[in-house]
Short mmCIF file of C-alpha atoms and ligand atoms in Angstrom, two decimals:
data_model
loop_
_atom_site.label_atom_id
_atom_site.label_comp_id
_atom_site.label_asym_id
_atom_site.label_seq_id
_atom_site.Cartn_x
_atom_site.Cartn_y
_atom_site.Cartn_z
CA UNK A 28 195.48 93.50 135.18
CA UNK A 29 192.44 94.63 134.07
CA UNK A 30 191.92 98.37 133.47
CA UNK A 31 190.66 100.41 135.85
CA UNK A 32 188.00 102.21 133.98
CA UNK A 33 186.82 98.85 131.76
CA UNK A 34 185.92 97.65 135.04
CA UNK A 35 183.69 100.58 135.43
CA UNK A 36 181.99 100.08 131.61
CA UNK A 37 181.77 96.73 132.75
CA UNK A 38 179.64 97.73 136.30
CA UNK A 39 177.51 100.18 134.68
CA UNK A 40 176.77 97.75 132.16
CA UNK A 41 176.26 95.23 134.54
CA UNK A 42 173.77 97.37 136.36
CA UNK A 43 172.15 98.67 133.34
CA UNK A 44 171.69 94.92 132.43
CA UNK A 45 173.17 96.15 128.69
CA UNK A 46 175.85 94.28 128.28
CA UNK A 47 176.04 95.65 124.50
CA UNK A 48 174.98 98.80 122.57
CA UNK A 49 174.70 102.14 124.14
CA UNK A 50 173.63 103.26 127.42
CA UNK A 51 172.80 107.05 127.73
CA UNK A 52 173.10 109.30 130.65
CA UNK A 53 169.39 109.71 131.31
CA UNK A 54 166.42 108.47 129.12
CA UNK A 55 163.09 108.57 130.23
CA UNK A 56 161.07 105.76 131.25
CA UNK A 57 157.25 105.90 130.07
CA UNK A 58 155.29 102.90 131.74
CA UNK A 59 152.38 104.61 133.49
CA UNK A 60 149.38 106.08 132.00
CA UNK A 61 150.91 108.14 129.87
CA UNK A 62 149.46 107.11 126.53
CA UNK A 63 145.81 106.92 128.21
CA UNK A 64 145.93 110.65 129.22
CA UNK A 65 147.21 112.10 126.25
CA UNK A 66 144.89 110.04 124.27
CA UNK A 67 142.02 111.25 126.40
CA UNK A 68 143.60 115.06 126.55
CA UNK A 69 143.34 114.78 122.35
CA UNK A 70 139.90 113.21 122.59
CA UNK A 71 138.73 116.38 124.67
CA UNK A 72 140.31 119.20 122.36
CA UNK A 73 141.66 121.00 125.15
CA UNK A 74 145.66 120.56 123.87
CA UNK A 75 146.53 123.97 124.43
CA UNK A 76 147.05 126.33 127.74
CA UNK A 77 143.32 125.67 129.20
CA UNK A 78 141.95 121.69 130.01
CA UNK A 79 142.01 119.30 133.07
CA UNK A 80 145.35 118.04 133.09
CA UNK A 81 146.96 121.43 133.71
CA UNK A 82 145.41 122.35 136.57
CA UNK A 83 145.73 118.69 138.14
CA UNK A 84 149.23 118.87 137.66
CA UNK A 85 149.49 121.57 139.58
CA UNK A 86 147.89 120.89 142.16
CA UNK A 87 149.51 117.12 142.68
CA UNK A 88 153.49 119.22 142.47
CA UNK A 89 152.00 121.75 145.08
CA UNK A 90 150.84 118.71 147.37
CA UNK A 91 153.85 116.85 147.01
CA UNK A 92 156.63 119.69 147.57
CA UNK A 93 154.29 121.42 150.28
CA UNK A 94 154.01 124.62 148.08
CA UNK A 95 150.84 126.58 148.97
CA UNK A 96 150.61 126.52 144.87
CA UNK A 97 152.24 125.72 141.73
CA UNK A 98 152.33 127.58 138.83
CA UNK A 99 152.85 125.62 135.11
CA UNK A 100 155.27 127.23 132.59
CA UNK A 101 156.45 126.30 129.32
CA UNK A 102 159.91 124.97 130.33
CA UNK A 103 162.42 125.77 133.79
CA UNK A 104 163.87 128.18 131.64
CA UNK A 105 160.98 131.00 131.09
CA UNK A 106 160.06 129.84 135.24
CA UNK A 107 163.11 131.29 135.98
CA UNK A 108 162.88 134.20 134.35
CA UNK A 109 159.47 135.04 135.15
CA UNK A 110 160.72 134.43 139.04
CA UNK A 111 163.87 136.45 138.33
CA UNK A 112 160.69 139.48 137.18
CA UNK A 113 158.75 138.88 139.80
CA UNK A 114 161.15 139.61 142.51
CA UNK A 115 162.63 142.58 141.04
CA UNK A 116 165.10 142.08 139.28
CA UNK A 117 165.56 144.79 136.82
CA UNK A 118 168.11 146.26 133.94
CA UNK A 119 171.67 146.96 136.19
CA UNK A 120 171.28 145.13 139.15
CA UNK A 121 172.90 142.05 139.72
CA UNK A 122 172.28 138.47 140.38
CA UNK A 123 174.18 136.40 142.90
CA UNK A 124 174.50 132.84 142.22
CA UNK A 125 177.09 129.39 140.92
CA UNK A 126 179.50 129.42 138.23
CA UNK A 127 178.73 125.43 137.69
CA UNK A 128 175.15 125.50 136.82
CA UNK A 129 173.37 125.01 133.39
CA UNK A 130 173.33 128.26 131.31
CA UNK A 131 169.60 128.36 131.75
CA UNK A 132 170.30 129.74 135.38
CA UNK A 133 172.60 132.96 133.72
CA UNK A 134 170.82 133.38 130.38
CA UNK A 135 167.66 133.96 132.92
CA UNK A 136 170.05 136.94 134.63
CA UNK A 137 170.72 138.51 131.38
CA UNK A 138 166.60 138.17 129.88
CA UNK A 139 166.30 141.07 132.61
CA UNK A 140 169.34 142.99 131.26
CA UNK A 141 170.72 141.98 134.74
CA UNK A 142 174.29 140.79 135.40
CA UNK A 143 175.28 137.71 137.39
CA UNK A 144 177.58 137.64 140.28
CA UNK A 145 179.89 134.28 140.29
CA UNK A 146 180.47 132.86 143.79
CA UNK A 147 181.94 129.82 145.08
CA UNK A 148 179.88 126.02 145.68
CA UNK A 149 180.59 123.82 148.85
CA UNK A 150 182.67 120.43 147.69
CA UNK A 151 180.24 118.15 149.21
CA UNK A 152 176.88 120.15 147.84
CA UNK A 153 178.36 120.95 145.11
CA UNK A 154 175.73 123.99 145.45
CA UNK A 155 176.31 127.94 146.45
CA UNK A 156 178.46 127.99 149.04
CA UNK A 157 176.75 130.05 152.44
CA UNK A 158 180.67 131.11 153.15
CA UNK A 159 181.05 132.15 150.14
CA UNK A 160 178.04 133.91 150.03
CA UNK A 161 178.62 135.82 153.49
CA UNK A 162 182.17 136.39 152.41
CA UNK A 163 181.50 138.11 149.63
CA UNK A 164 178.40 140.29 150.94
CA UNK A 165 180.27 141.48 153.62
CA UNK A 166 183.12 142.58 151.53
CA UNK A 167 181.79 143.71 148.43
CA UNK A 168 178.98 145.54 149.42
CA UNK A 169 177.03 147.95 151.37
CA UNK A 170 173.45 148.59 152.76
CA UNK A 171 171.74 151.85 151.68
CA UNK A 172 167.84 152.87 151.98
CA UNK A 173 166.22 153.16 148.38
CA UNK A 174 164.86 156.81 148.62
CA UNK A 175 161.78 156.20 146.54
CA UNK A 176 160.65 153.21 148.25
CA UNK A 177 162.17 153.66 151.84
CA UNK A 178 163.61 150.05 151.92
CA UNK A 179 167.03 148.48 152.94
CA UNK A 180 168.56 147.64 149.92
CA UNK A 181 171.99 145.97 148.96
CA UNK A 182 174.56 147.30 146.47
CA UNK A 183 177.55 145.97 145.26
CA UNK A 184 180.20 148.66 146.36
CA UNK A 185 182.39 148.63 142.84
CA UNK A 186 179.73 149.14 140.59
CA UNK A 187 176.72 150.17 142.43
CA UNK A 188 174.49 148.22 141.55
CA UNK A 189 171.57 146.58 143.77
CA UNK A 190 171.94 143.39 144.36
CA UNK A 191 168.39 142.22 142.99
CA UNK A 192 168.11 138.15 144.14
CA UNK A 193 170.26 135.39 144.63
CA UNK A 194 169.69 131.89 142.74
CA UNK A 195 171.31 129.04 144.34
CA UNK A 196 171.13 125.85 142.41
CA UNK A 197 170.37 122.14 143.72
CA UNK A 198 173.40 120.77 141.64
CA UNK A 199 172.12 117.00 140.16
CA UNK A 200 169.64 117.24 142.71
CA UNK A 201 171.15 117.32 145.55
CA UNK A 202 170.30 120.00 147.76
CA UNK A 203 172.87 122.82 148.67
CA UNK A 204 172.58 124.53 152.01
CA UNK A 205 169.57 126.64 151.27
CA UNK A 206 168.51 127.66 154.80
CA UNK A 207 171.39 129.16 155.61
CA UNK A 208 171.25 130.18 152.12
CA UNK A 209 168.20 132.27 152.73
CA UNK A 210 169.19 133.07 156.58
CA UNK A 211 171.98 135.26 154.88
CA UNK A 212 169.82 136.57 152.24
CA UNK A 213 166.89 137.89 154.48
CA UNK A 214 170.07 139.94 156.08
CA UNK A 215 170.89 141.72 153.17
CA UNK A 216 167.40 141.93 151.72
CA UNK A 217 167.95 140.15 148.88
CA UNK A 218 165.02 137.79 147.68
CA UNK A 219 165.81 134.05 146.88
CA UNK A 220 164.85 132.58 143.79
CA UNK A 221 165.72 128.32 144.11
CA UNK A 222 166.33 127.03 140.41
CA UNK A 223 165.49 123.44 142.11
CA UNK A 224 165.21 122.88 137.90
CA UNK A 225 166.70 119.23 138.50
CA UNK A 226 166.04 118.34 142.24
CA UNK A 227 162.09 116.95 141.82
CA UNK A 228 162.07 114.62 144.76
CA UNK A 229 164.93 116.08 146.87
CA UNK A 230 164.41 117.30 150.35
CA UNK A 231 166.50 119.15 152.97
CA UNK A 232 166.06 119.20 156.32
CA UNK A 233 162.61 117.01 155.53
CA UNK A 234 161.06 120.10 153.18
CA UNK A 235 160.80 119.85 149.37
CA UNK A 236 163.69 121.81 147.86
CA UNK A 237 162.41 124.71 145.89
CA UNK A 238 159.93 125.96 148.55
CA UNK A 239 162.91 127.40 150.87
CA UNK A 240 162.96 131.09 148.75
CA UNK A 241 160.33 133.58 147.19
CA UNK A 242 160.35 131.20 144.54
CA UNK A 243 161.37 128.31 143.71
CA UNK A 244 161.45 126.83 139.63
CA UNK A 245 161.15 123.03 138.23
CA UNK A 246 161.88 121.56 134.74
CA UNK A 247 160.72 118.77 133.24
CA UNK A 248 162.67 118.96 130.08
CA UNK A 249 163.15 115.12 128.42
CA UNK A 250 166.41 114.42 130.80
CA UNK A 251 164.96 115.32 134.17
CA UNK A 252 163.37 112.84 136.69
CA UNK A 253 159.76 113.62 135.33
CA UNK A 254 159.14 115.00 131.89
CA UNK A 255 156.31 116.70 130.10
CA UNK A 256 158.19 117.00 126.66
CA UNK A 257 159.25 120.37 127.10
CA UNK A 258 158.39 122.41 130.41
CA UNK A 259 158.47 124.12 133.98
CA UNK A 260 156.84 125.08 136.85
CA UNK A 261 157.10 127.52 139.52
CA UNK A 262 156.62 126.96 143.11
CA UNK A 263 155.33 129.41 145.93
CA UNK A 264 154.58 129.38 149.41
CA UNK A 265 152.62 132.90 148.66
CA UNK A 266 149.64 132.66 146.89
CA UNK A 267 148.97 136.36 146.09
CA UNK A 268 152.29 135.90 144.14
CA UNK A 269 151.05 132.58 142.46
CA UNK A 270 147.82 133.97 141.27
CA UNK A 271 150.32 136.76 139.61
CA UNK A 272 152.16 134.67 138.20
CA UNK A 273 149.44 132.70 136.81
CA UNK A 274 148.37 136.03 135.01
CA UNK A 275 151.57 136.41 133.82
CA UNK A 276 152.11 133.47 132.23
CA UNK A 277 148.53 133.70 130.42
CA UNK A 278 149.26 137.35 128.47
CA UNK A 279 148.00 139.34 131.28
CA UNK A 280 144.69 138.77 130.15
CA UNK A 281 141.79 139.25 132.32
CA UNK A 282 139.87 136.62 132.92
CA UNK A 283 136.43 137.07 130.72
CA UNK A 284 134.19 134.69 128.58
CA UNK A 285 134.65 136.79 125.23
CA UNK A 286 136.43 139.98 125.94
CA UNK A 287 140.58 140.60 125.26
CA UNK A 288 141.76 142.98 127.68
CA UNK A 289 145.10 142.81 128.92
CA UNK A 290 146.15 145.06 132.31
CA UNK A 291 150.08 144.42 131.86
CA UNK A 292 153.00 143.11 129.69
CA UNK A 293 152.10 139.62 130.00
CA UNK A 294 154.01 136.28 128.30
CA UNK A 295 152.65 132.84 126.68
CA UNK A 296 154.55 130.89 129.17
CA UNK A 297 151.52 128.61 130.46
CA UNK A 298 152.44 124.91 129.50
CA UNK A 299 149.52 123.30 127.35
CA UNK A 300 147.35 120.78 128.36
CA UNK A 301 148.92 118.16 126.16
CA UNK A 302 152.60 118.28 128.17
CA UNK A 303 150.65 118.34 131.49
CA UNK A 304 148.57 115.34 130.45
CA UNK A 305 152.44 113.49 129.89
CA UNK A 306 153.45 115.11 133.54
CA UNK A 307 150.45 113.78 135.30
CA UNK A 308 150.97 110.21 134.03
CA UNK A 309 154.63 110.77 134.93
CA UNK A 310 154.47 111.96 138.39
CA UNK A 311 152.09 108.85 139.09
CA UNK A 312 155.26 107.13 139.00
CA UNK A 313 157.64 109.05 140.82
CA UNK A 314 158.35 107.33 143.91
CA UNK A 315 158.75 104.68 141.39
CA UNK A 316 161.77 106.29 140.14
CA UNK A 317 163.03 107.68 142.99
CA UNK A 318 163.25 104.48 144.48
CA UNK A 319 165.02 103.08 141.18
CA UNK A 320 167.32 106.41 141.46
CA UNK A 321 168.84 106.37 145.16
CA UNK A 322 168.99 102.14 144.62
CA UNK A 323 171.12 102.90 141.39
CA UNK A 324 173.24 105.31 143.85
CA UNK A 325 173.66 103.06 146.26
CA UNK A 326 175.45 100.63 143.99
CA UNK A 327 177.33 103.04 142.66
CA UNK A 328 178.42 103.87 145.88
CA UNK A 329 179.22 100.68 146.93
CA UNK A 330 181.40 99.62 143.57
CA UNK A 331 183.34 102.99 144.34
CA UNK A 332 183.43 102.47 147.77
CA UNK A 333 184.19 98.72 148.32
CA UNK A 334 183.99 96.54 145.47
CA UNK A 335 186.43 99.03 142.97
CA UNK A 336 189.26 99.22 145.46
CA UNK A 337 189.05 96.15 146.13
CA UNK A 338 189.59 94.39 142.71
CA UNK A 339 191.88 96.45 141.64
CA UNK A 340 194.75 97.51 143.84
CA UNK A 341 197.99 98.58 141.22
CA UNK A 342 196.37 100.20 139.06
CA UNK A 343 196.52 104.14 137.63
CA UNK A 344 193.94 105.90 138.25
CA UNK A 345 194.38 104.24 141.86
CA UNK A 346 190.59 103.27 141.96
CA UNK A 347 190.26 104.72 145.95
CA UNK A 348 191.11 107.60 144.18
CA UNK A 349 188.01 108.16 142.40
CA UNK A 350 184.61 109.33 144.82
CA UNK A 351 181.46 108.97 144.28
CA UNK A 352 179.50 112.21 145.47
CA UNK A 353 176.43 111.00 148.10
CA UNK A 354 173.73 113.00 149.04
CA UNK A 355 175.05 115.62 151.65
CA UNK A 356 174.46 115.26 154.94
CA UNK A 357 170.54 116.73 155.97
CA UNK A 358 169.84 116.19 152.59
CA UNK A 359 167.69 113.26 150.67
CA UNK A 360 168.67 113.80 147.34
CA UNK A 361 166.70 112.20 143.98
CA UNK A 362 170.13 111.93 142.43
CA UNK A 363 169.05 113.03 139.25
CA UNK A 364 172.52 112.43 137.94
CA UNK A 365 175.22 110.13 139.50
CA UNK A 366 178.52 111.82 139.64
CA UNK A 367 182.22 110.84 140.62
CA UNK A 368 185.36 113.10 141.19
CA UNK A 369 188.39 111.38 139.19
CA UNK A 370 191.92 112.67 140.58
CA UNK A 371 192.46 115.25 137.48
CA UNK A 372 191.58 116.67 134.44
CA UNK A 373 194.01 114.40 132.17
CA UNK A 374 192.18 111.31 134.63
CA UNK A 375 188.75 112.76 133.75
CA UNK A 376 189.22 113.16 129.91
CA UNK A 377 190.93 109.59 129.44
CA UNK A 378 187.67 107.90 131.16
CA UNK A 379 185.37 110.36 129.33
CA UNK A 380 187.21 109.17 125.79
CA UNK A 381 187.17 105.17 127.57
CA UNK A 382 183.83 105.24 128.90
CA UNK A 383 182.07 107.43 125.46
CA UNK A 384 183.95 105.12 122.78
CA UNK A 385 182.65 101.97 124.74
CA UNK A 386 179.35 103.01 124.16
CA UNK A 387 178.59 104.47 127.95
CA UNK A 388 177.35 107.55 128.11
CA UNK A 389 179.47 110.06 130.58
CA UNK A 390 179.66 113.61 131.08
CA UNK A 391 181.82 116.20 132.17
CA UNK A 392 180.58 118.82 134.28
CA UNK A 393 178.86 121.92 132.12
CA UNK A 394 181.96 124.06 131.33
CA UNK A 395 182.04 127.14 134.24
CA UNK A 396 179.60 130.10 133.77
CA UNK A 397 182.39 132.52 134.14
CA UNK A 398 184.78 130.90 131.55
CA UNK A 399 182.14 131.43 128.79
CA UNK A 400 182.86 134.74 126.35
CA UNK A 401 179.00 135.93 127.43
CA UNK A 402 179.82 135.61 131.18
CA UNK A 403 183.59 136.16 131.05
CA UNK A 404 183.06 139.49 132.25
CA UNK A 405 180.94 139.17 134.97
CA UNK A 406 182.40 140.05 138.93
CA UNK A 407 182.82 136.31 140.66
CA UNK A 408 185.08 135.51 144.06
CA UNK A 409 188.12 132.86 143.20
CA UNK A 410 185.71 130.09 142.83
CA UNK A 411 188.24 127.44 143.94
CA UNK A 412 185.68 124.84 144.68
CA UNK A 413 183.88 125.38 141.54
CA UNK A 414 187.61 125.00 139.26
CA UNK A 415 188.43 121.67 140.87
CA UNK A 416 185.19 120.03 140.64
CA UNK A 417 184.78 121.20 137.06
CA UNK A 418 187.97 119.96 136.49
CA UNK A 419 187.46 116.17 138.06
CA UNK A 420 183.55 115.78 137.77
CA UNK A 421 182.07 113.45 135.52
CA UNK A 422 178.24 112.18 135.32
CA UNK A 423 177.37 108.68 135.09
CA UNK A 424 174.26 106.97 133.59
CA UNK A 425 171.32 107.20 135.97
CA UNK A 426 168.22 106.81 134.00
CA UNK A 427 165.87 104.87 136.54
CA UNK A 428 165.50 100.96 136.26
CA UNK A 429 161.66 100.64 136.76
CA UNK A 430 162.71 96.34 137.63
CA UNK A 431 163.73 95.66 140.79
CA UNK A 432 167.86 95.00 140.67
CA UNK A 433 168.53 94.73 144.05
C1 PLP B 5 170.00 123.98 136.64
C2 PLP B 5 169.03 124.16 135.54
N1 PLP B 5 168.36 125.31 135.47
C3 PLP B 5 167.46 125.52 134.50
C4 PLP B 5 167.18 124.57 133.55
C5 PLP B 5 166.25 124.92 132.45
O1 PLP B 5 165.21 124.08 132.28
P1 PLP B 5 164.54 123.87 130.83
O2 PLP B 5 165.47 123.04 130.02
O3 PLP B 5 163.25 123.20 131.15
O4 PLP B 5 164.33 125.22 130.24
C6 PLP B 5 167.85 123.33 133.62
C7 PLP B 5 167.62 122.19 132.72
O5 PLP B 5 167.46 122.08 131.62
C8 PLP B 5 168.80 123.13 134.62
O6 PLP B 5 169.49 121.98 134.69
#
């Protein structure tokens, strides 16, 4: 009998049309204009923060997610943070948001000398869970008025701290429950900052995730579903804060032909012409590759679904016992990454070791914020969602397929 996870090499080979060498988890797929517009960005000599393709870039992300305007950084990273600043969030206050996220979303926390707040993700969103979230509000802490500024604020009751803003992430791109999400939120007063870092392309309810909160962030690092090289943006659906934010990002200067005057701290977190000239030519092709994308998932789908189970009845890991994770229900997801739940952690490491030595690339979850020494500390709920997918999860190859391979 043949073993259960060589027949999976075997489909994702199959379906990667590779049926030697390696195959890695995401590569990116060049094949628009890409070489034109950085050729013409270098002809021009605007390849720093200032030039055409910046400011076209931004304006073709704002159209397509709805935002009222876009803002360019240098990577989702420094986005987030600048967000996390923007909405207040300050030295001892703390950040609400999900232990399974990249570390990008924490280290973002701790820039502002803030502290996260762990809570639990839903199974099926794999994103911060609104139960969790309402749980854990109405237990752990308390309204008060800020004195100084007459306001409602929140404040965790063990520590006293103010509960500054609450990130939810879009896990792999699909979308967690984020109206609810920021239903709850506007309760308590607590602003919403989306890290939609890896959900370019996914929508819930019909609207672009990322433009649900305050803020919203995107990255285009080399792995996402659009890349620049190296960068971010930062979506708004409030313009006075976008034109802030713009002024943030350039130093704080104030706009003058010769002069250097500053009016604030300010950062050098405006992504240069040369990345947006690489974005530009990239997001020509996105419905190109979010068509490859949610094909790819639908034949993963269907091999876990059907075709798996099927072939292979006997076997251990019983193949019906392995799930591939669909966009949640609402939701149309860009499945950035593909993922499946095996039964256990043993399960999950002997396909990571199969899968890795056969030359496909596969990927356990990103180890739990709260089990890392930096984070260990931090105040979290039981996260029991959050243990058992990190134990089971495990990513599967989903760069996009630019053929057709239906
Ligand atoms: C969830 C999440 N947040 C933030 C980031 C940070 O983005 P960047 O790598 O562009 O700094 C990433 C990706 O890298 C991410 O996956």
């Amino acid at each position: 009998m043949k073993n259960t996870y060589q027949d999976i090499v075997s489909f994702i080979r199959q379906l990667y049309n590779t049926p030697e060498g390696f195959i890695p988890l995401h590569a990116p797929v060049f094949t628009g204009n890409e070489k034109k517009y950085l050729s013409e960005c270098i002809d021009s000599t605007f390849v720093s923060s200032v030039g055409k393709f910046v400011d076209l870039f931004e304006e073709k992300i704002a159209v397509y997610t709805g935002a009222k305007k876009a803002v360019v950084c240098m990577n989702g990273t420094n986005a987030l943070h600048l967000a996390l600043l923007m909405v207040g969030v300050e030295r001892d206050t703390e950040v609400i948001t999900q232990p399974l996220t990249f570390i990008a979303t924490a280290n973002a926390i701790s820039y502002c000398e803030a502290d996260p707040v762990f809570l639990d993700v839903d199974m099926d969103t794999l994103g911060l869970s609104p139960n969790a979230l309402r749980n854990w509000l109405n237990t752990s802490t308390t309204k008060q008025i800020n004195k100084s500024t007459n306001q409602q604020v929140t404040v965790n009751k063990n520590t006293g701290n103010r509960i500054s803003a609450c990130v939810p992430m879009h896990t792999f791109g699909h979308p967690c429950r984020i109206d609810e999400i920021v239903e709850i939120c506007n309760q308590y007063n607590i602003p919403v900052v989306e890290d939609a870092a890896e959900s370019l392309g996914s929508f819930y309810k019909g609207q672009h995730t990322g433009t649900f909160g305050k803020i919203g962030i995107l990255s285009f690092n080399g792995n996402k579903i659009l890349t620049t090289g190296g960068g971010g943006m930062l979506l708004f659906m409030d313009e006075e804060l976008a034109i802030k934010a713009k002024h943030l990002t350039t130093q704080a200067k104030v706009p003058h032909p010769w002069a250097f005057v500053h009016d604030e701290i300010g950062y050098n977190y405006r992504m240069p012409n040369i990345n947006a000239a690489l974005g530009l030519a990239q997001f020509e092709q996105l419905p190109e590759f979010l068509r490859s994308k949610r094909l790819i998932a639908k034949n993963y789908n269907k091999y876990f679904t059907t075709e798996l189970p099927r072939r292979i009845k006997d076997s251990t890991p019983r193949p019906n016992l392995i799930f591939h994770i669909s966009e949640p229900s609402n939701a149309s997801s860009n499945y950035w990454l593909n993922c499946i739940l095996l039964s256990n952690i043993e399960e999950r490491d002997k396909f990571l070791k199969h899968t890795n030595e056969n030359g496909v690339m596969t990927r356990p979850s990103w180890r739990l914020m709260n089990e890392l020494d930096v984070f260990k500390d931090c105040e979290r709920d039981e996260l029991i969602n959050a243990r058992e997918i990190a134990n089971r999860l495990v990513n599967l190859p989903s760069s996009p397929i630019v053929d057709n391979h239906e």
